[in-house]
mmCIF file with all atom_site columns, C-alpha atoms in Angstrom:
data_model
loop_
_atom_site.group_PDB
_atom_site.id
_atom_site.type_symbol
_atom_site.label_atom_id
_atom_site.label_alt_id
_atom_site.label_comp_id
_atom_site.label_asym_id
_atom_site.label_entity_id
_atom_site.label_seq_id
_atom_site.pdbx_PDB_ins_code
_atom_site.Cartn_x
_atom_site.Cartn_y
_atom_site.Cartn_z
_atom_site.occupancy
_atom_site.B_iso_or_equiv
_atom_site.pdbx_formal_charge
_atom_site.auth_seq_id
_atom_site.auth_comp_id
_atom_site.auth_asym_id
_atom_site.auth_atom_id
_atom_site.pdbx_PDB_model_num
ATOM 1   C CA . UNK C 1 1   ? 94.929  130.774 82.158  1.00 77.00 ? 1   UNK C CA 1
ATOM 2   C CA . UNK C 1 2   ? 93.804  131.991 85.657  1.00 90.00 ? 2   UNK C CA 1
ATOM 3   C CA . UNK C 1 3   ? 95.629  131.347 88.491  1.00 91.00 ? 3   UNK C CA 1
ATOM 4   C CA . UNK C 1 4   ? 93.479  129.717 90.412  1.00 93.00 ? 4   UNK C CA 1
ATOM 5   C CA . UNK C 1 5   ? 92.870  126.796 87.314  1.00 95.00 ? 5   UNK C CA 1
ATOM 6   C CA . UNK C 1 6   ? 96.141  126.103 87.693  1.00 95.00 ? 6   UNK C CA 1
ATOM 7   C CA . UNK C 1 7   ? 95.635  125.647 91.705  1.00 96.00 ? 7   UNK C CA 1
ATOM 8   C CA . UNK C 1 8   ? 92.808  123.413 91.234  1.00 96.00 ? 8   UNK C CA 1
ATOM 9   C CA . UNK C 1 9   ? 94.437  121.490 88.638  1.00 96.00 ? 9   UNK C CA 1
ATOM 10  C CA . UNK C 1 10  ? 97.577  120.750 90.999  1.00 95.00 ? 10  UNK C CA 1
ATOM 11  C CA . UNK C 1 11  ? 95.209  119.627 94.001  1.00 96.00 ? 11  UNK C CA 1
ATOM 12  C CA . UNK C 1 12  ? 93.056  117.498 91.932  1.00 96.00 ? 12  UNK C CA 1
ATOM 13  C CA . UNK C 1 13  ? 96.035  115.466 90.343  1.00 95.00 ? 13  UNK C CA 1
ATOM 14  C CA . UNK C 1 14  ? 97.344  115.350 93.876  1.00 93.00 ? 14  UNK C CA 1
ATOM 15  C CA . UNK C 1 15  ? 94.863  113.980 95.326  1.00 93.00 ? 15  UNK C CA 1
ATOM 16  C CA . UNK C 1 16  ? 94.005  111.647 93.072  1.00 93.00 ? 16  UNK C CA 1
ATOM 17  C CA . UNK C 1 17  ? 97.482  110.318 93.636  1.00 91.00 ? 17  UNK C CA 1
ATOM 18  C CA . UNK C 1 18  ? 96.688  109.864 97.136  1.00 89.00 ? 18  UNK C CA 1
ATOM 19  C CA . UNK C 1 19  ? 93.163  107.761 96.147  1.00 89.00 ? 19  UNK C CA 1
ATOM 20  C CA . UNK C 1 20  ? 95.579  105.904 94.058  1.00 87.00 ? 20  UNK C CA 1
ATOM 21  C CA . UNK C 1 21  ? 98.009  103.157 94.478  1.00 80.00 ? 21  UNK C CA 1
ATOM 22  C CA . UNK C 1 22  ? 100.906 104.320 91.713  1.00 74.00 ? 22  UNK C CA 1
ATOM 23  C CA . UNK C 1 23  ? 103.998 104.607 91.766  1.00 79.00 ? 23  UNK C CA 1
ATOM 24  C CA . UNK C 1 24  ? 104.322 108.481 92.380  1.00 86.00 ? 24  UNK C CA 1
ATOM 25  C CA . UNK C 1 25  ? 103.999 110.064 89.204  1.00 90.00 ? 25  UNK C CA 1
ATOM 26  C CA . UNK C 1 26  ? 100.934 111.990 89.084  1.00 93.00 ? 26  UNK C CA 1
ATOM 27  C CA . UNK C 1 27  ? 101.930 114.053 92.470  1.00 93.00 ? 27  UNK C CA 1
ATOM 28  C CA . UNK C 1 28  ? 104.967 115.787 90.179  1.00 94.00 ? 28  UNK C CA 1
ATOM 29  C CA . UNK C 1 29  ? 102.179 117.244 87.958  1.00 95.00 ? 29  UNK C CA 1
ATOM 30  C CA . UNK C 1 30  ? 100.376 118.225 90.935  1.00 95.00 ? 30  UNK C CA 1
ATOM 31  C CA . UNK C 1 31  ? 103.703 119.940 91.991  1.00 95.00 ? 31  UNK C CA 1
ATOM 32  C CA . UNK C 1 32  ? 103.940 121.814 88.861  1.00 96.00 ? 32  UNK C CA 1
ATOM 33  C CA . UNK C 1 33  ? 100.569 122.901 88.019  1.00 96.00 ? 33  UNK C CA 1
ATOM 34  C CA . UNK C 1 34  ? 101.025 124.105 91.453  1.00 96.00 ? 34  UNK C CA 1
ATOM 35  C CA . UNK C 1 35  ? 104.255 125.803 90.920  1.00 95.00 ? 35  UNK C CA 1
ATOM 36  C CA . UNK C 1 36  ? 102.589 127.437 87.251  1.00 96.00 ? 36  UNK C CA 1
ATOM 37  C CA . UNK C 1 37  ? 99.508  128.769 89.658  1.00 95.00 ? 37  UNK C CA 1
ATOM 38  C CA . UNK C 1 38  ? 101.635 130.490 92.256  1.00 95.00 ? 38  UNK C CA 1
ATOM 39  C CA . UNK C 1 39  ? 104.212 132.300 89.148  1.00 95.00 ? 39  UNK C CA 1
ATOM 40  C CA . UNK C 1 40  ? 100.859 133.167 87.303  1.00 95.00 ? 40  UNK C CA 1
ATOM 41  C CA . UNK C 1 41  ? 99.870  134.431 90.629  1.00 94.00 ? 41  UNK C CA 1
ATOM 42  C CA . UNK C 1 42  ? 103.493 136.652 90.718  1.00 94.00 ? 42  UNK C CA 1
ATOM 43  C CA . UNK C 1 43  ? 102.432 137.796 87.442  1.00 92.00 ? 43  UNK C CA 1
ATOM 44  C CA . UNK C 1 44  ? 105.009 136.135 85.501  1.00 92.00 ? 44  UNK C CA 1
ATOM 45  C CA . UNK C 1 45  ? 103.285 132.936 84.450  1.00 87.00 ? 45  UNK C CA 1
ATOM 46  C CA . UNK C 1 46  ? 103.439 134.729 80.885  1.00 91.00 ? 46  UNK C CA 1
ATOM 47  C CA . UNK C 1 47  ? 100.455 133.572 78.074  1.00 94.00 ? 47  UNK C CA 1
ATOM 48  C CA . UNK C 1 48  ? 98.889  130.547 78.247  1.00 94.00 ? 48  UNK C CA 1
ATOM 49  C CA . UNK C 1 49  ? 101.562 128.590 75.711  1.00 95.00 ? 49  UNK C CA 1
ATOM 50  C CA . UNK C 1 50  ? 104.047 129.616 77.871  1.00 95.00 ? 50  UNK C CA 1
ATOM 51  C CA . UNK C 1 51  ? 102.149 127.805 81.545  1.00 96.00 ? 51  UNK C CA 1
ATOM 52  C CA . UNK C 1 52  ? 101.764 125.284 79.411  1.00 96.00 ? 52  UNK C CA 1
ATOM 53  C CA . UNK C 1 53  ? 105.570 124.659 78.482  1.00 96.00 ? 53  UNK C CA 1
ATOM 54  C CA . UNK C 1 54  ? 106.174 125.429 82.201  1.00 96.00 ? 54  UNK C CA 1
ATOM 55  C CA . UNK C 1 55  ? 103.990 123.133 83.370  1.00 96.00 ? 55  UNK C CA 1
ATOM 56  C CA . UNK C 1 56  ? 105.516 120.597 81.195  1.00 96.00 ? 56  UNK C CA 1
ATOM 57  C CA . UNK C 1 57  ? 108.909 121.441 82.224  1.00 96.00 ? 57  UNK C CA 1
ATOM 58  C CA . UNK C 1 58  ? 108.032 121.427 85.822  1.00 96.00 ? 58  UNK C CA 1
ATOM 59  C CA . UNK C 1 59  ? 106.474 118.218 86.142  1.00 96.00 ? 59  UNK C CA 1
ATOM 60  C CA . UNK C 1 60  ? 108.628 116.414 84.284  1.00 96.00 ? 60  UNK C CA 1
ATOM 61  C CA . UNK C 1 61  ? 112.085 117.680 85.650  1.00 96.00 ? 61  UNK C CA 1
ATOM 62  C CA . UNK C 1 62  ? 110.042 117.018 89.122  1.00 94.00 ? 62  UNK C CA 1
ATOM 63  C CA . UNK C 1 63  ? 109.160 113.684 87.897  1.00 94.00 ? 63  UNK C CA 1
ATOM 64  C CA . UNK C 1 64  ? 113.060 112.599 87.018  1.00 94.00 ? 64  UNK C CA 1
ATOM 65  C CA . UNK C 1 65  ? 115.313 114.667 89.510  1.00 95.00 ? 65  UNK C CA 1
ATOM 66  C CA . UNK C 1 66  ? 112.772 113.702 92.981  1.00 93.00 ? 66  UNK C CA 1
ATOM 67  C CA . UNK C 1 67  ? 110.701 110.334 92.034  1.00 91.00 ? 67  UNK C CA 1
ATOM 68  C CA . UNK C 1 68  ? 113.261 107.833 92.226  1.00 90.00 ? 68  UNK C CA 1
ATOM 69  C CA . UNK C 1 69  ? 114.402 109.474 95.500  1.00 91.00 ? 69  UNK C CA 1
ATOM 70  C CA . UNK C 1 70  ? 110.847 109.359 97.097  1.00 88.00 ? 70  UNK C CA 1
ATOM 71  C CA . UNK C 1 71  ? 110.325 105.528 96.078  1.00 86.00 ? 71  UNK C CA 1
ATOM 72  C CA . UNK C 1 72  ? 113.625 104.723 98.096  1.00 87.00 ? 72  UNK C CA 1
ATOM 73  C CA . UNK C 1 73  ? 112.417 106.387 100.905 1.00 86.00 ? 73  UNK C CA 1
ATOM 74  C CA . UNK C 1 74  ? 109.357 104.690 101.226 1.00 81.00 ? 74  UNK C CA 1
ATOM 75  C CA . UNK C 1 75  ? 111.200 101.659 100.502 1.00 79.00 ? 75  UNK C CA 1
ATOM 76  C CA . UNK C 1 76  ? 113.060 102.015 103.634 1.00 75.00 ? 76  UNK C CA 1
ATOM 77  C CA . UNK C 1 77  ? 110.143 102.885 105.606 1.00 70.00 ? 77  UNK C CA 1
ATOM 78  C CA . UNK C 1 78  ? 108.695 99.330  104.820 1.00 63.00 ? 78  UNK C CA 1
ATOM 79  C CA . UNK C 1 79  ? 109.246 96.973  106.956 1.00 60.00 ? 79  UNK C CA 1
ATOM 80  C CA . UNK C 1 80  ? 111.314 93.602  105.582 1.00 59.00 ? 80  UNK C CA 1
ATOM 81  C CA . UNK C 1 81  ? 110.511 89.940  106.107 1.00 55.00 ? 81  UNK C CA 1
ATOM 82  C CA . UNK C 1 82  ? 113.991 89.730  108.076 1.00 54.00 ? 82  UNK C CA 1
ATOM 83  C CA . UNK C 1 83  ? 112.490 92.201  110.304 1.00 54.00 ? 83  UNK C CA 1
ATOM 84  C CA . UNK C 1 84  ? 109.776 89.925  110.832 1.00 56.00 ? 84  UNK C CA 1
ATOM 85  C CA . UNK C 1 85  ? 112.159 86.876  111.243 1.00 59.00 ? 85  UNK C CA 1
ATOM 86  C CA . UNK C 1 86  ? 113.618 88.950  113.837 1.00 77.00 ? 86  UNK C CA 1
ATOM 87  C CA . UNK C 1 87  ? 111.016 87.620  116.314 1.00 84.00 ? 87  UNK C CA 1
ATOM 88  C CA . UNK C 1 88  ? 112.759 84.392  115.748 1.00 86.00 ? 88  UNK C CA 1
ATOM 89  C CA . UNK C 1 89  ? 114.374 83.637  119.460 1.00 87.00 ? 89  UNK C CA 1
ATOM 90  C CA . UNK C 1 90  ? 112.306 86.112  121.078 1.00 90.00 ? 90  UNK C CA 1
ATOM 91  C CA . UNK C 1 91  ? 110.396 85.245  124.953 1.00 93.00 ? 91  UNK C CA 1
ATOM 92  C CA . UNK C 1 92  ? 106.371 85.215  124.183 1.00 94.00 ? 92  UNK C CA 1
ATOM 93  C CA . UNK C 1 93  ? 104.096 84.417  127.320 1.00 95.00 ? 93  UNK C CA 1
ATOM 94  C CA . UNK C 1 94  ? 101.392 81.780  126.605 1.00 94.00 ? 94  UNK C CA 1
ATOM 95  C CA . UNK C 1 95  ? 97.915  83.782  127.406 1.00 93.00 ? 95  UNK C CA 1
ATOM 96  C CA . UNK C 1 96  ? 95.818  80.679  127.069 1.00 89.00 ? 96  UNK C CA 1
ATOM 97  C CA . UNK C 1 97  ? 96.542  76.660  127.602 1.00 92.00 ? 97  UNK C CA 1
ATOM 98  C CA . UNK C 1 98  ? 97.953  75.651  124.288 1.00 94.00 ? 98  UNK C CA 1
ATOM 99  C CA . UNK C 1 99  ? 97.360  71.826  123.682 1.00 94.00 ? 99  UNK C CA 1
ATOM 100 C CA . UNK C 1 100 ? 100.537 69.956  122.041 1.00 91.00 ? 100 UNK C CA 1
ATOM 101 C CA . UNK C 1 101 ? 100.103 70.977  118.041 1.00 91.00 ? 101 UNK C CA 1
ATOM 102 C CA . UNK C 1 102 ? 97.088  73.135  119.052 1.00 93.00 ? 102 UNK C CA 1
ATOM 103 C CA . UNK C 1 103 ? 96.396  76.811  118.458 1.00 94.00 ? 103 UNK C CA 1
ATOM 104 C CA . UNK C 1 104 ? 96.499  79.517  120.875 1.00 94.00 ? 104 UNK C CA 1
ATOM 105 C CA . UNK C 1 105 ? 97.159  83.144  121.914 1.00 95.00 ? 105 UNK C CA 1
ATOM 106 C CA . UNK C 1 106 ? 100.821 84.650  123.019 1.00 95.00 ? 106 UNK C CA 1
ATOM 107 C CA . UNK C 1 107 ? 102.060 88.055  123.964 1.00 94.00 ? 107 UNK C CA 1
ATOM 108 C CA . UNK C 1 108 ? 104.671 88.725  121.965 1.00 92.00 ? 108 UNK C CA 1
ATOM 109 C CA . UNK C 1 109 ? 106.334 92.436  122.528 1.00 88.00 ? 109 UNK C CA 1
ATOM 110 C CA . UNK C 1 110 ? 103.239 93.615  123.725 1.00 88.00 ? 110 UNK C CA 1
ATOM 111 C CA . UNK C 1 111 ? 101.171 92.163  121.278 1.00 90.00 ? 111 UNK C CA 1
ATOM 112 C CA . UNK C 1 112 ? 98.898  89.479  121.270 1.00 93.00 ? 112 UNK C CA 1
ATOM 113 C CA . UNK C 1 113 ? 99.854  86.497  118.435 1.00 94.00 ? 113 UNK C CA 1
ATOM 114 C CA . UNK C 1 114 ? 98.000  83.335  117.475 1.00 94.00 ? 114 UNK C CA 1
ATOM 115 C CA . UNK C 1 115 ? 100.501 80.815  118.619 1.00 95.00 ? 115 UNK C CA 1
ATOM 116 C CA . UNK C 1 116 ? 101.390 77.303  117.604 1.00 95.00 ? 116 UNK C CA 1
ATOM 117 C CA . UNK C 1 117 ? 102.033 74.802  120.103 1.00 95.00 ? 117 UNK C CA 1
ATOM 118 C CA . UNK C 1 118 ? 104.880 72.691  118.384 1.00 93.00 ? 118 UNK C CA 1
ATOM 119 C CA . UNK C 1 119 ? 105.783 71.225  121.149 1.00 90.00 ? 119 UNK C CA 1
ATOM 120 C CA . UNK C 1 120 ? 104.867 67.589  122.560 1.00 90.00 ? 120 UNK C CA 1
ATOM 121 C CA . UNK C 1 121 ? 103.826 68.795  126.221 1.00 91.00 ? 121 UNK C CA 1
ATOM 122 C CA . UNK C 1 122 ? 100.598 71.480  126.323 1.00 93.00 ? 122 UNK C CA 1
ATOM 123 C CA . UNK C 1 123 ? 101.242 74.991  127.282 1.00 94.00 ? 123 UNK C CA 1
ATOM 124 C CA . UNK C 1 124 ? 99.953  76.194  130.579 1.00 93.00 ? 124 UNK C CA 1
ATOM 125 C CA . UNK C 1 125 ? 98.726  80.061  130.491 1.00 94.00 ? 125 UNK C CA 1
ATOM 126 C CA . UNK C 1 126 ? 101.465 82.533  131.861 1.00 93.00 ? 126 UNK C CA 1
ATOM 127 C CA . UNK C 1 127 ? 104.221 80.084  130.611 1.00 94.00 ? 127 UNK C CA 1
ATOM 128 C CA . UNK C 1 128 ? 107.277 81.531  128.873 1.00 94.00 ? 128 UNK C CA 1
ATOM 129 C CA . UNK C 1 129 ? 108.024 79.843  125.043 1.00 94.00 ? 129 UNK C CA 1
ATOM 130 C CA . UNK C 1 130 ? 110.429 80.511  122.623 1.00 93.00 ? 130 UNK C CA 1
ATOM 131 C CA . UNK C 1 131 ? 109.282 81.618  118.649 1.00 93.00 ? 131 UNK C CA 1
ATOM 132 C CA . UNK C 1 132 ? 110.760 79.076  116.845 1.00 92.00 ? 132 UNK C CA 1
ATOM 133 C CA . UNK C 1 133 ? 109.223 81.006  113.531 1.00 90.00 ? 133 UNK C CA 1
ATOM 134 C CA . UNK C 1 134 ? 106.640 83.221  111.902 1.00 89.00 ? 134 UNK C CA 1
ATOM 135 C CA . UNK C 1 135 ? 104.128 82.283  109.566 1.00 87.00 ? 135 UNK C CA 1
ATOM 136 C CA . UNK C 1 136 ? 102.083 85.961  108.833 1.00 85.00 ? 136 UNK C CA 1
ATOM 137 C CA . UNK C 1 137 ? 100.223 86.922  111.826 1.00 86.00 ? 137 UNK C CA 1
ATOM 138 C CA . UNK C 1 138 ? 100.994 82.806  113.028 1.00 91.00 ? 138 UNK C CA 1
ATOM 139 C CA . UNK C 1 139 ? 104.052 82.478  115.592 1.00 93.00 ? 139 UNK C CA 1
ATOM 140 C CA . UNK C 1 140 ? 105.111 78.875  116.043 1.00 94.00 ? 140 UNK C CA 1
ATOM 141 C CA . UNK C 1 141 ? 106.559 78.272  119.981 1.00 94.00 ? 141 UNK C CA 1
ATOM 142 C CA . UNK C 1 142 ? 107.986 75.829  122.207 1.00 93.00 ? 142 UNK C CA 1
ATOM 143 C CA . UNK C 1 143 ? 107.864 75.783  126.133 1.00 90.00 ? 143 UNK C CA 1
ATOM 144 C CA . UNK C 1 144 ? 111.215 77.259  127.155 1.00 85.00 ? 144 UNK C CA 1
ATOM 145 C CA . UNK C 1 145 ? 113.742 74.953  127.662 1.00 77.00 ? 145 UNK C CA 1
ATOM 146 C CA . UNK C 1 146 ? 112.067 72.645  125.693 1.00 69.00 ? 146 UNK C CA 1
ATOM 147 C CA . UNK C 1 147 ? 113.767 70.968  122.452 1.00 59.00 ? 147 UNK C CA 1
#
């Protein structure tokens, strides 16, 4: 085969493993058809049986020696619910009058939460609270000082 097949081949299966949400195993064929393109490039890609057996070879060792390593990675660049919990404790500043049990917003490390009054007094704006707890994009808060 032509080099340049070989080139095309590897950025099309790449990139349709970026379009897709898998679980990384079509960017190892990518790698190799990649790898086949730049030997038959070097001039010793061989005859087309033998790109093809590279190819194969390629991807797959690709495929067993780096994917489980990759997925761990990007396991540990995703972020936890107990990193989330972490809030728990934290000082948030009340940026609108929060009625007892109402809704409101709170800046919360320099972002700005929907906050739950669970509290039994209303929250004046500029007031300091305590997250109690997190529910999604929801931070439940008491007045500081408050039980």
């Amino acid at each position: 085969m032509i080099w340049w097949y070989w080139v095309v081949l590897g950025l099309l299966l790449t990139g349709l493993e970026l379009a897709t949400p898998g679980g990384f195993f079509l960017l190892f064929f990518g790698i190799g058809a990649l790898l086949v393109g730049g030997l038959t490039t070097m001039g010793v890609g061989g005859p087309a049986w033998v790109q093809w057996l590279l190819f194969s070879v390629l991807s797959i060792a690709a495929l067993v020696f780096f994917r489980t390593p990759l997925l761990r990675l990007m396991e540990a660049r995703t972020p936890r619910s107990s990193d989330i919990d972490s809030l728990r404790g934290e000082v948030a500043v009340a940026m609108d009058g929060i009625p007892a049990g109402g809704l409101g917003r709170a800046q919360l490390r320099g972002t700005v939460w929907t906050a739950r009054n669970l509290g039994t007094d209303p929250i004046t704006p500029g007031e300091r609270c305590l997250v109690t707890s997190v529910d999604g994009l929801t931070i439940s808060i008491r007045r500081e000082g408050a039980l």
